[in-house]
Short mmCIF file of C-alpha atoms in Angstrom, two decimals:
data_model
loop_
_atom_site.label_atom_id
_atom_site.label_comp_id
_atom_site.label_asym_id
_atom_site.label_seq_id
_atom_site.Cartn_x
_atom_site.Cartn_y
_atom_site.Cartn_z
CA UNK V 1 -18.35 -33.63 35.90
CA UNK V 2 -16.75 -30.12 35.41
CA UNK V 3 -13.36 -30.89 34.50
CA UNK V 4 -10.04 -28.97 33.24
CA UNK V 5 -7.86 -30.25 30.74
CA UNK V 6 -4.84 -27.85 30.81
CA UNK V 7 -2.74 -27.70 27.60
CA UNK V 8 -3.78 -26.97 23.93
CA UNK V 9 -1.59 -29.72 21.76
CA UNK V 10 -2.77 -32.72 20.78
CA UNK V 11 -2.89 -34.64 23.99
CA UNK V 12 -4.96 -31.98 25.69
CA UNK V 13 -7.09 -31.44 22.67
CA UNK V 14 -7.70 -35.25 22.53
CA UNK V 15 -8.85 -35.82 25.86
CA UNK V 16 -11.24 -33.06 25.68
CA UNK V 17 -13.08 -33.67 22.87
CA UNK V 18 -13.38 -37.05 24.35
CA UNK V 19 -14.44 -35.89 27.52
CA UNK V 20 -16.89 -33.79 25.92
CA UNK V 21 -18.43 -36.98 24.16
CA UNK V 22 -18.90 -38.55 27.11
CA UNK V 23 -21.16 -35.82 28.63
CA UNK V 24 -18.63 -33.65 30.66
CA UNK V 25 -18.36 -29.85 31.25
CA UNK V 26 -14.77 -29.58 30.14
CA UNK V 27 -12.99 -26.20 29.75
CA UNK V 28 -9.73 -26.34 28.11
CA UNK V 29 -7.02 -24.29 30.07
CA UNK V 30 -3.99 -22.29 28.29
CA UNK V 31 -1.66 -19.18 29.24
CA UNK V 32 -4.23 -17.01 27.51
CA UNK V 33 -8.01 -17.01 27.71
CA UNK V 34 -7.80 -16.13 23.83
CA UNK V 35 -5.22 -19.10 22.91
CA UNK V 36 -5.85 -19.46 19.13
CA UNK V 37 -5.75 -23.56 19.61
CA UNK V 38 -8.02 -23.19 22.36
CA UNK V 39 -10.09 -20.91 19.67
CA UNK V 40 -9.91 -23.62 17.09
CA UNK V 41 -10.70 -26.59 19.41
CA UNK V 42 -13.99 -25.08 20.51
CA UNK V 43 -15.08 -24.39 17.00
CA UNK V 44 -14.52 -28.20 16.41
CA UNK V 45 -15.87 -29.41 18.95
CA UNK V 46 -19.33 -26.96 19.08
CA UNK V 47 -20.37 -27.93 22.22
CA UNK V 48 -21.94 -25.31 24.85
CA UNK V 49 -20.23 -27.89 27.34
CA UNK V 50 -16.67 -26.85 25.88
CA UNK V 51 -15.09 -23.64 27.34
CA UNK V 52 -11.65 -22.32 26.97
CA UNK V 53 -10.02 -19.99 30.14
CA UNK V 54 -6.78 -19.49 31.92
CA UNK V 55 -5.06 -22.09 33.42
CA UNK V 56 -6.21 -20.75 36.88
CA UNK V 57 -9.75 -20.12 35.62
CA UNK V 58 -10.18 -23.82 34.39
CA UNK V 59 -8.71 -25.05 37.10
CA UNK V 60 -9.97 -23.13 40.00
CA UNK V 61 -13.90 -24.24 38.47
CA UNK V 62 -13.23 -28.20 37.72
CA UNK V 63 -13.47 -31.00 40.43
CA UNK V 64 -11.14 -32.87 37.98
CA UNK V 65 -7.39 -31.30 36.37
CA UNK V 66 -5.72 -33.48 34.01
CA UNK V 67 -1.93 -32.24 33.21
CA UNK V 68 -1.58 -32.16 29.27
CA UNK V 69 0.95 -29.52 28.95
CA UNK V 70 4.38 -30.32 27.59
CA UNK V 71 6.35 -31.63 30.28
CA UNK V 72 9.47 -28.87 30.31
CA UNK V 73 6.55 -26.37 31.08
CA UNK V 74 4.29 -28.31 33.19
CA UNK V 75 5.54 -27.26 36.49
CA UNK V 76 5.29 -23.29 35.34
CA UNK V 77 2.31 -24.01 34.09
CA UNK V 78 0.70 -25.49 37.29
CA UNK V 79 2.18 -22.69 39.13
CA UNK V 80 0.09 -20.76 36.77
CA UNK V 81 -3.18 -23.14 37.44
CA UNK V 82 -2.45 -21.85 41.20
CA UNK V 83 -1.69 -24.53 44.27
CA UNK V 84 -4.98 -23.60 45.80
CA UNK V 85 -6.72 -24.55 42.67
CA UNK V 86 -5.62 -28.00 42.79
CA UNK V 87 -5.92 -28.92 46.26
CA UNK V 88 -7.58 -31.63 46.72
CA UNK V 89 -8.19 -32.47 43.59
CA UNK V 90 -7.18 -35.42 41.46
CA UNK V 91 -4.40 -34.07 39.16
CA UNK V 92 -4.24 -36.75 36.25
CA UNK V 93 -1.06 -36.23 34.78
CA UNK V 94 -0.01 -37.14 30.96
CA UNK V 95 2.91 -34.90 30.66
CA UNK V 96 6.26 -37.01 29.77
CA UNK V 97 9.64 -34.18 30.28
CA UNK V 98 10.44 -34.34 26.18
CA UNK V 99 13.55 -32.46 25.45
CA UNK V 100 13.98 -31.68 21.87
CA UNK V 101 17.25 -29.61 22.14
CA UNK V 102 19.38 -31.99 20.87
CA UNK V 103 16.99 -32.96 18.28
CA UNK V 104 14.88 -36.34 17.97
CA UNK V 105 14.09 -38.65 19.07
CA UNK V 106 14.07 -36.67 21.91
CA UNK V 107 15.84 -36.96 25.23
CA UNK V 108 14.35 -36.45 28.87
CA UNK V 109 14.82 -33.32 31.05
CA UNK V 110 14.32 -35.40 34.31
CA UNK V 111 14.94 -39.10 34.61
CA UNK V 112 16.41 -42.09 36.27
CA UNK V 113 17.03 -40.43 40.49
CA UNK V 114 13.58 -38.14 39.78
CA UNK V 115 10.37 -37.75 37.48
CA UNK V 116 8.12 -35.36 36.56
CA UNK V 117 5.63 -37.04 38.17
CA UNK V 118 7.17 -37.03 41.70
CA UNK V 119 8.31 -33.64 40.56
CA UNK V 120 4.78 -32.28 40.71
CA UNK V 121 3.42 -34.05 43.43
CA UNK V 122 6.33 -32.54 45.79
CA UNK V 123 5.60 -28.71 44.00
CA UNK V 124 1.92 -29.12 45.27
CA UNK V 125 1.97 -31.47 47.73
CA UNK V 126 -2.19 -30.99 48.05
CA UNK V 127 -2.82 -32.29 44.81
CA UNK V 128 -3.58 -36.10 44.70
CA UNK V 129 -1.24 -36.54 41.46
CA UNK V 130 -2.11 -39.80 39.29
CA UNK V 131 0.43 -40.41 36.81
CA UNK V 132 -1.34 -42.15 33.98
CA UNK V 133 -1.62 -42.15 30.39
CA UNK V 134 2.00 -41.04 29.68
CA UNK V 135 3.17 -44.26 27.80
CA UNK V 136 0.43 -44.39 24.37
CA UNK V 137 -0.07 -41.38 21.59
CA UNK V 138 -2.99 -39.72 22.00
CA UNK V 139 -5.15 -41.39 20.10
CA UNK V 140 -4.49 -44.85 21.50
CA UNK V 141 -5.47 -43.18 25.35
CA UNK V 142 -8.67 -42.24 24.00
CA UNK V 143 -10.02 -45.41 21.89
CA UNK V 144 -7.80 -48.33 23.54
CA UNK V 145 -10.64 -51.02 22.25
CA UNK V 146 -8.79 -49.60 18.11
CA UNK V 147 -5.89 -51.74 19.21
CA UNK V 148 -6.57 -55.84 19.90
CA UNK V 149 -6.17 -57.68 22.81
CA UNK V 150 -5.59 -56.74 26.57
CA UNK V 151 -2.77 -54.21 26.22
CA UNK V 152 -1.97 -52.31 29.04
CA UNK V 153 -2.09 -48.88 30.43
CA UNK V 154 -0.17 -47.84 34.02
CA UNK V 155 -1.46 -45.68 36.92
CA UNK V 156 1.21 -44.86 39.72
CA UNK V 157 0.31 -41.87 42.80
CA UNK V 158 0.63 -41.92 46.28
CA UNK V 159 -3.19 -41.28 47.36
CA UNK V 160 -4.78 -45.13 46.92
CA UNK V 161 -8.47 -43.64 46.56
CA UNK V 162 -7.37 -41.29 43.41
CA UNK V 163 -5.41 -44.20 41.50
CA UNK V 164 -8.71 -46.37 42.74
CA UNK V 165 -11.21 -43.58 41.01
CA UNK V 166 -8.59 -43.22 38.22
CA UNK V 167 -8.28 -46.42 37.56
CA UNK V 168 -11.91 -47.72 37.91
CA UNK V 169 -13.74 -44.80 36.64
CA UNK V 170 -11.34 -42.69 34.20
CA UNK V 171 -9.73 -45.65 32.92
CA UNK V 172 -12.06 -48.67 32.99
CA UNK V 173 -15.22 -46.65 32.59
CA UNK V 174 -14.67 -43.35 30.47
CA UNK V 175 -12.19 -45.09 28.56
CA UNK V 176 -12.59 -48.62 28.36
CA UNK V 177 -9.08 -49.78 28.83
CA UNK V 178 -8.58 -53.30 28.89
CA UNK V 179 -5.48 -53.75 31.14
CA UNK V 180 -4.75 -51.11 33.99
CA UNK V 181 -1.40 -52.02 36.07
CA UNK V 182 -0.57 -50.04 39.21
CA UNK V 183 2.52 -49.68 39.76
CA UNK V 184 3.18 -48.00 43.21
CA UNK V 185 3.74 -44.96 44.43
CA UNK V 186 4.71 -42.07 42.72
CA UNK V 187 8.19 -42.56 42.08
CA UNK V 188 7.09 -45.23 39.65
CA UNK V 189 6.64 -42.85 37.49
CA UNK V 190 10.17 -43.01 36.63
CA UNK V 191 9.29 -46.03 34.87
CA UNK V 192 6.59 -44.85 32.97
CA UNK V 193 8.40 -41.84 31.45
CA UNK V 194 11.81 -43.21 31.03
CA UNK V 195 9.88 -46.16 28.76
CA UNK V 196 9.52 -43.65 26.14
CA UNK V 197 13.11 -44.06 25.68
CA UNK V 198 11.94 -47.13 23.99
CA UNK V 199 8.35 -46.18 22.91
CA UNK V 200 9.64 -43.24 20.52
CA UNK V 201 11.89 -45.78 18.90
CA UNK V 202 9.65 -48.57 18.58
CA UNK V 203 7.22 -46.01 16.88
CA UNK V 204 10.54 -45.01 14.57
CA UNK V 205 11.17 -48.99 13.72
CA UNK V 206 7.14 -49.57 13.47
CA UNK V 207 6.41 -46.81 11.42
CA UNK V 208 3.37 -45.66 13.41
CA UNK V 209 2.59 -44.15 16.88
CA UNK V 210 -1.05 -46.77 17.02
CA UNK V 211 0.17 -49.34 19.05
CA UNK V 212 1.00 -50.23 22.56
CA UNK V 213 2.40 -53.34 24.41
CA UNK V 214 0.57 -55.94 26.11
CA UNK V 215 1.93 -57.90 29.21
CA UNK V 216 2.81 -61.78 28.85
CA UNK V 217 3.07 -63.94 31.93
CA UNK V 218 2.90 -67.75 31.84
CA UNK V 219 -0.50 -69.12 31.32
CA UNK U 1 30.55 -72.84 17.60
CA UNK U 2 33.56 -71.63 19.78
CA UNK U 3 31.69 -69.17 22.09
CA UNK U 4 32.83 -67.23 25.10
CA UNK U 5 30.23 -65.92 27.66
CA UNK U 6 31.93 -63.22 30.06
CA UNK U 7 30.08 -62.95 33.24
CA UNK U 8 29.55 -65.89 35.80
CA UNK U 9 25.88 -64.18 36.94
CA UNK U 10 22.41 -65.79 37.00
CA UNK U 11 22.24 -63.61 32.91
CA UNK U 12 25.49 -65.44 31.87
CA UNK U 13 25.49 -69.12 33.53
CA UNK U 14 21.74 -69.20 31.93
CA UNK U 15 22.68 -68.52 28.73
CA UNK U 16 26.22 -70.49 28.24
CA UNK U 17 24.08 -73.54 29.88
CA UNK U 18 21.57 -73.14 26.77
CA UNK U 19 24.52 -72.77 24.80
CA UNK U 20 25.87 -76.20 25.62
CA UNK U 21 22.99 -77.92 25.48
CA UNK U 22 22.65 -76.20 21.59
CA UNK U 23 25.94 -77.98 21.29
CA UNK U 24 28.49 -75.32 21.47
CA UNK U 25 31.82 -74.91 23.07
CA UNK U 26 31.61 -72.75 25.51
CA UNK U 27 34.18 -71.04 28.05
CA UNK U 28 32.50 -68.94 30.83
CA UNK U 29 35.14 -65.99 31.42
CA UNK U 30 35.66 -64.23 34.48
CA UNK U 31 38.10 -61.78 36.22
CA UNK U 32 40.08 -65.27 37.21
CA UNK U 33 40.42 -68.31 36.51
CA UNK U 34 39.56 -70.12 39.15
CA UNK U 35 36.21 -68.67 39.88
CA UNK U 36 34.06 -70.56 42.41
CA UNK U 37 30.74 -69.86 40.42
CA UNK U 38 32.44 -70.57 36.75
CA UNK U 39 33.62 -73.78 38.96
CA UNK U 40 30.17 -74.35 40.15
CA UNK U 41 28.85 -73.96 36.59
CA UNK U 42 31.28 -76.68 34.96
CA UNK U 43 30.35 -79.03 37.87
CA UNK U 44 26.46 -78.20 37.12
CA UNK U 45 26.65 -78.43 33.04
CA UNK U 46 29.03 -81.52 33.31
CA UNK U 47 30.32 -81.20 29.59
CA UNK U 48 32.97 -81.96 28.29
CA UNK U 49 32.20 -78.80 25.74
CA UNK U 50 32.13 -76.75 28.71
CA UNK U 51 35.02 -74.64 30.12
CA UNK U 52 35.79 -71.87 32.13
CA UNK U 53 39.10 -69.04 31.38
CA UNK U 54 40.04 -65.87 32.12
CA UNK U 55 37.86 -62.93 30.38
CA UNK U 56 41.03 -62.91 27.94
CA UNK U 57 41.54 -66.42 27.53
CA UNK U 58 37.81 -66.77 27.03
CA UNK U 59 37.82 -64.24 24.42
CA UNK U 60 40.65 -65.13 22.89
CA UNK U 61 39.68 -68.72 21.78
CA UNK U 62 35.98 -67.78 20.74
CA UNK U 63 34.28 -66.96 18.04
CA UNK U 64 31.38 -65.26 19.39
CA UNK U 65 31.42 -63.34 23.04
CA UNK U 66 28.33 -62.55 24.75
CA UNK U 67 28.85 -59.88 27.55
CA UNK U 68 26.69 -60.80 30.17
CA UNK U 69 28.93 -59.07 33.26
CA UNK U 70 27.32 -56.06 35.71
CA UNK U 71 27.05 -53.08 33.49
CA UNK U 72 28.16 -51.25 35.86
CA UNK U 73 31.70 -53.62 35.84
CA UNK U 74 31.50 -54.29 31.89
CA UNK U 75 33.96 -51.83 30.21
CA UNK U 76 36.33 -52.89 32.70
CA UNK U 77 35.72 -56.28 32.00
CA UNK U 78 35.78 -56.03 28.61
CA UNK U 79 39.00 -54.30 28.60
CA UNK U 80 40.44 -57.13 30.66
CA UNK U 81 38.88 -59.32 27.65
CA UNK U 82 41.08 -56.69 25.76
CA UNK U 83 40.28 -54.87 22.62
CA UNK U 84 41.97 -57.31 19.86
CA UNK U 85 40.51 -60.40 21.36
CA UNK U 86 37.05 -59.04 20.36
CA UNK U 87 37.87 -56.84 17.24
CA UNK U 88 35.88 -58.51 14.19
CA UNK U 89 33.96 -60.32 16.69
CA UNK U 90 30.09 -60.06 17.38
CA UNK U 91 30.22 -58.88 20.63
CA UNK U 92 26.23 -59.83 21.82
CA UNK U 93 25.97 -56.73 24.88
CA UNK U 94 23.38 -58.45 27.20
CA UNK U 95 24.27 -56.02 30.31
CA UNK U 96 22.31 -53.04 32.25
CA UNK U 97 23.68 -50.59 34.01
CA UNK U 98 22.00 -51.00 37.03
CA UNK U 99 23.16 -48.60 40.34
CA UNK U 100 22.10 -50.24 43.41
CA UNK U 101 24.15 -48.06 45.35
CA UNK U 102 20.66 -46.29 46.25
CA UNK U 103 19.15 -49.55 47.07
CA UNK U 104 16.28 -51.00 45.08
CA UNK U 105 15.04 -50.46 42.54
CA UNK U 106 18.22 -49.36 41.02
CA UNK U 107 18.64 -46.59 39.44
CA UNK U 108 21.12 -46.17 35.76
CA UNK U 109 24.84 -45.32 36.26
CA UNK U 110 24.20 -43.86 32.34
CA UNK U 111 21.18 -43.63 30.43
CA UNK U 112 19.39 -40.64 28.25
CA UNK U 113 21.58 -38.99 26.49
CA UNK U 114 24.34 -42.22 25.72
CA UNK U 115 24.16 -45.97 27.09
CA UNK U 116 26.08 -48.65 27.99
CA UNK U 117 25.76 -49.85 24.30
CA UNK U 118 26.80 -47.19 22.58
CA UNK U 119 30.01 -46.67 25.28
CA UNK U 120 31.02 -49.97 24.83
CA UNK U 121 30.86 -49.92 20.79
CA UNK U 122 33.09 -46.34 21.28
CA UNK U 123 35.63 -48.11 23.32
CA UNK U 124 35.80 -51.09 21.38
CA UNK U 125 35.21 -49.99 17.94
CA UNK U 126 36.02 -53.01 15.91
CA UNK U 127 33.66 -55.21 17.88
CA UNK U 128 30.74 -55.91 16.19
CA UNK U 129 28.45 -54.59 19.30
CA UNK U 130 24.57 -56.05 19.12
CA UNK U 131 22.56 -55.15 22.08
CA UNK U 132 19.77 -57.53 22.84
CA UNK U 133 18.04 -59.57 25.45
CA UNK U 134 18.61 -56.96 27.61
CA UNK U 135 14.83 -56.79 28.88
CA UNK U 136 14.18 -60.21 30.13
CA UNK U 137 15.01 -61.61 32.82
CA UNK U 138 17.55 -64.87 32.38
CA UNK U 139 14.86 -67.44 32.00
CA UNK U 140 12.53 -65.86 29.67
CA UNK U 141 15.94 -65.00 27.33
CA UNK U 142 16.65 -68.52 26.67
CA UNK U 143 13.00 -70.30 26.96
CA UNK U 144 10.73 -67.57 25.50
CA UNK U 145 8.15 -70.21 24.35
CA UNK U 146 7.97 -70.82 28.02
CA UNK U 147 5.44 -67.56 28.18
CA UNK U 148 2.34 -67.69 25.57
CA UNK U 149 2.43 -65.08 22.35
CA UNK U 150 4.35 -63.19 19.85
CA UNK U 151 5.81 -61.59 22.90
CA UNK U 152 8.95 -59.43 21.79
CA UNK U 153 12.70 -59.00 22.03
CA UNK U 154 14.69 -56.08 20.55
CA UNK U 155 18.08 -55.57 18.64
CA UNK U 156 20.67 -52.79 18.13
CA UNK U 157 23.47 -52.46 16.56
CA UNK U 158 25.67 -50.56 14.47
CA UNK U 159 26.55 -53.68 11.94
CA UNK U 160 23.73 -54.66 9.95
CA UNK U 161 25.34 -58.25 8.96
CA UNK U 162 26.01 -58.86 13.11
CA UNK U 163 22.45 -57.55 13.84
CA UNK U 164 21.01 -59.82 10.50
CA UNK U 165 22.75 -63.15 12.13
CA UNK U 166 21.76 -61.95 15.94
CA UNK U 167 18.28 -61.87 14.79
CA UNK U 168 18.24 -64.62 12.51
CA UNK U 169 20.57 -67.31 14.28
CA UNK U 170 20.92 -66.66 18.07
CA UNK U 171 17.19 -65.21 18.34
CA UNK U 172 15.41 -67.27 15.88
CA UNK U 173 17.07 -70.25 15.61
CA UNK U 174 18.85 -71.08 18.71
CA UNK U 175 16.49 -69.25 21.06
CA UNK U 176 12.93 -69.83 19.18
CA UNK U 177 12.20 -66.13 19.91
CA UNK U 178 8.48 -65.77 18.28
CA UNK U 179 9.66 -61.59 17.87
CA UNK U 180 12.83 -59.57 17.15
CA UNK U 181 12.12 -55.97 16.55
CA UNK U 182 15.63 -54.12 15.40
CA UNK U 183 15.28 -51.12 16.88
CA UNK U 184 18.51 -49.01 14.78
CA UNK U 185 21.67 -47.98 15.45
CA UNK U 186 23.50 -48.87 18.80
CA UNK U 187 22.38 -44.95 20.52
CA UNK U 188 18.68 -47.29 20.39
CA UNK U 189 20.10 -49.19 23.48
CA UNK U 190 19.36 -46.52 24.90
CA UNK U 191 15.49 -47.47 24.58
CA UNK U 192 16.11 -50.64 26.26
CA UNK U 193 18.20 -49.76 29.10
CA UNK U 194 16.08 -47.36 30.11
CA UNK U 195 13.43 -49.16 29.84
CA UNK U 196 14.86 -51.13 32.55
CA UNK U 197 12.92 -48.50 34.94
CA UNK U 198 9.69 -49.85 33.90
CA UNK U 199 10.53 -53.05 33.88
CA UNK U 200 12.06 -53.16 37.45
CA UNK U 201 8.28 -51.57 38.33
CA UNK U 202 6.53 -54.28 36.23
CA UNK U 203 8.18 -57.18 38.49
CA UNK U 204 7.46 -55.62 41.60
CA UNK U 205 3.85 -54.83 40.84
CA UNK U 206 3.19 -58.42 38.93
CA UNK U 207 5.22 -60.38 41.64
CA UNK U 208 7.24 -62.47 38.93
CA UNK U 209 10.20 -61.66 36.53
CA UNK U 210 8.65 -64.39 34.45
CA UNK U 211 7.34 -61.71 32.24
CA UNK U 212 7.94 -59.58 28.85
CA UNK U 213 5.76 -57.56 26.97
CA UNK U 214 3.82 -58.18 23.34
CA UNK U 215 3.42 -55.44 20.82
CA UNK U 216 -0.46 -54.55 19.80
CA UNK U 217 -0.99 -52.79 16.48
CA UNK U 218 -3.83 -52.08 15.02
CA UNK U 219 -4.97 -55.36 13.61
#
């Protein structure tokens, strides 16, 4: 599948590569065609499948966008992708609105009446948005099977066949996560983002950002 | 152990009814005296250990409070408990802050950058605040061997020795709680408030409350 992962830090970086092992045309999008991580990633990676381009350029040539760019600049930077390039399109988005103006752990630009998530499906209200992703480090989304048992990973959007294909073929497939929970619409995103509230300081008590949670019901 | 539980709710009548059957002396506190659910609750318990007072008169007489009113109600509450009734006192915080004004789920009357925790340790600064249990709902808090695994519950505080005997005495001992993660200083209530949000989600997408989560590290 052509695919463009827009956003050069280590979320965006991870997903590529991985997306790149799997078999996938994947051009990494950024502000400038010549972004030096972009540069650096496709040296790594050494694949003629791997492409870098402008946010618009990736975008406008994938049948798949996933959202990797810090969430304070994911909206501008979607703008910059172009409305028309996402129409229609499954949007996966991993962005979580980190604010690190008053330091860490960080705070969250948008929370508790609104989301990010919600955010960007009402900015381009053609994109089927699937919030996904958002609540593990990067590592953990790509190699869930590192970490024992059926932990969990949470898919909320308002367009039921893009959570289905997200859910069954990113997630389950690609991925090989054990647990996927959907949540609801897109406003459940809310929940998703405000957890890292608590997930940056169970990673501060823990010591390390491999983990997740797992959900316990009665047996 | 002399212990007052302030807040006549599903969160509070649980917990002071595990508390008598412990053994304890417990007074459930509320605005008055003559509450028809603190009534309800002494005809239900049917011990002669159990009592019900004023939020003062409650205070007054214990040893330990647990603050188990609406967040949204709980400095006011508390104040009505009055400051010198609690001072020196561990002070367990068991409330959200959960606005239903905008019907359900509820949104946070305070979260991101301070929390109920941390206001109520400002406004009462000799209690001995401990945030915990907050992210369960009543039954799993005081029968977590009810659900199967080293499922978790978290602890804040600004007091080391209040958060050593929370974790140790009311979580371990009294409670059988196969986790306790301490999380920090009381601003890391904010990680469990908010995570509220999810949580809220979680029900509504699993159909029970009669849920909590498990950490997974790498093993």
């Amino acid at each position: 599948m052509k695919i463009a992962v827009l956003g050069t830090g280590m979320v965006g970086t991870t997903i590529a590569t991985k997306l790149i092992e799997l078999g996938h045309e994947v051009t990494l999008g950024s502000r400038k065609a010549d972004n030096d991580k972009a540069k650096a990633w496709l040296e790594q990676v050494d694949s003629d499948r791997a492409s870098a381009a402008t946010f618009a350029d990736a975008a406008a040539s994938a049948e798949l966008v996933f959202n990797c760019t810090a969430g304070a600049k994911s909206l501008e930077a979607l703008r910059m992708a172009g409305a028309e390039n996402l129409a229609d399109k499954i949007l996966v988005d991993l962005a979580n609105p980190l604010d690190f103006s008053n330091g860490t752990p960080p705070t969250l630009s948008v929370c508790n009446e609104t989301s990010l998530g919600e955010q960007i499906q009402a900015a381009f209200p053609e994109a089927r948005v699937v919030k996904t992703l958002n609540t593990i480090s990067a590592e953990v989304m790509v190699e869930p099977r590192e970490l024992p048992g059926e932990h969990v990973v949470f898919v909320s959007g308002d367009d039921a066949d893009a959570k289905r294909w997200v859910e069954q073929t990113l997630l389950r497939d690609w991925l090989d996560w054990p647990e996927v929970v959907d949540l609801g619409d897109i406003s459940t995103a809310r929940g998703t983002e405000m957890y890292l509230a608590l997930w940056v300081r169970m990673w501060g008590a823990l010591g390390t950002p491999a983990f997740n949670i797992s959900i316990v019901r009665r047996g």
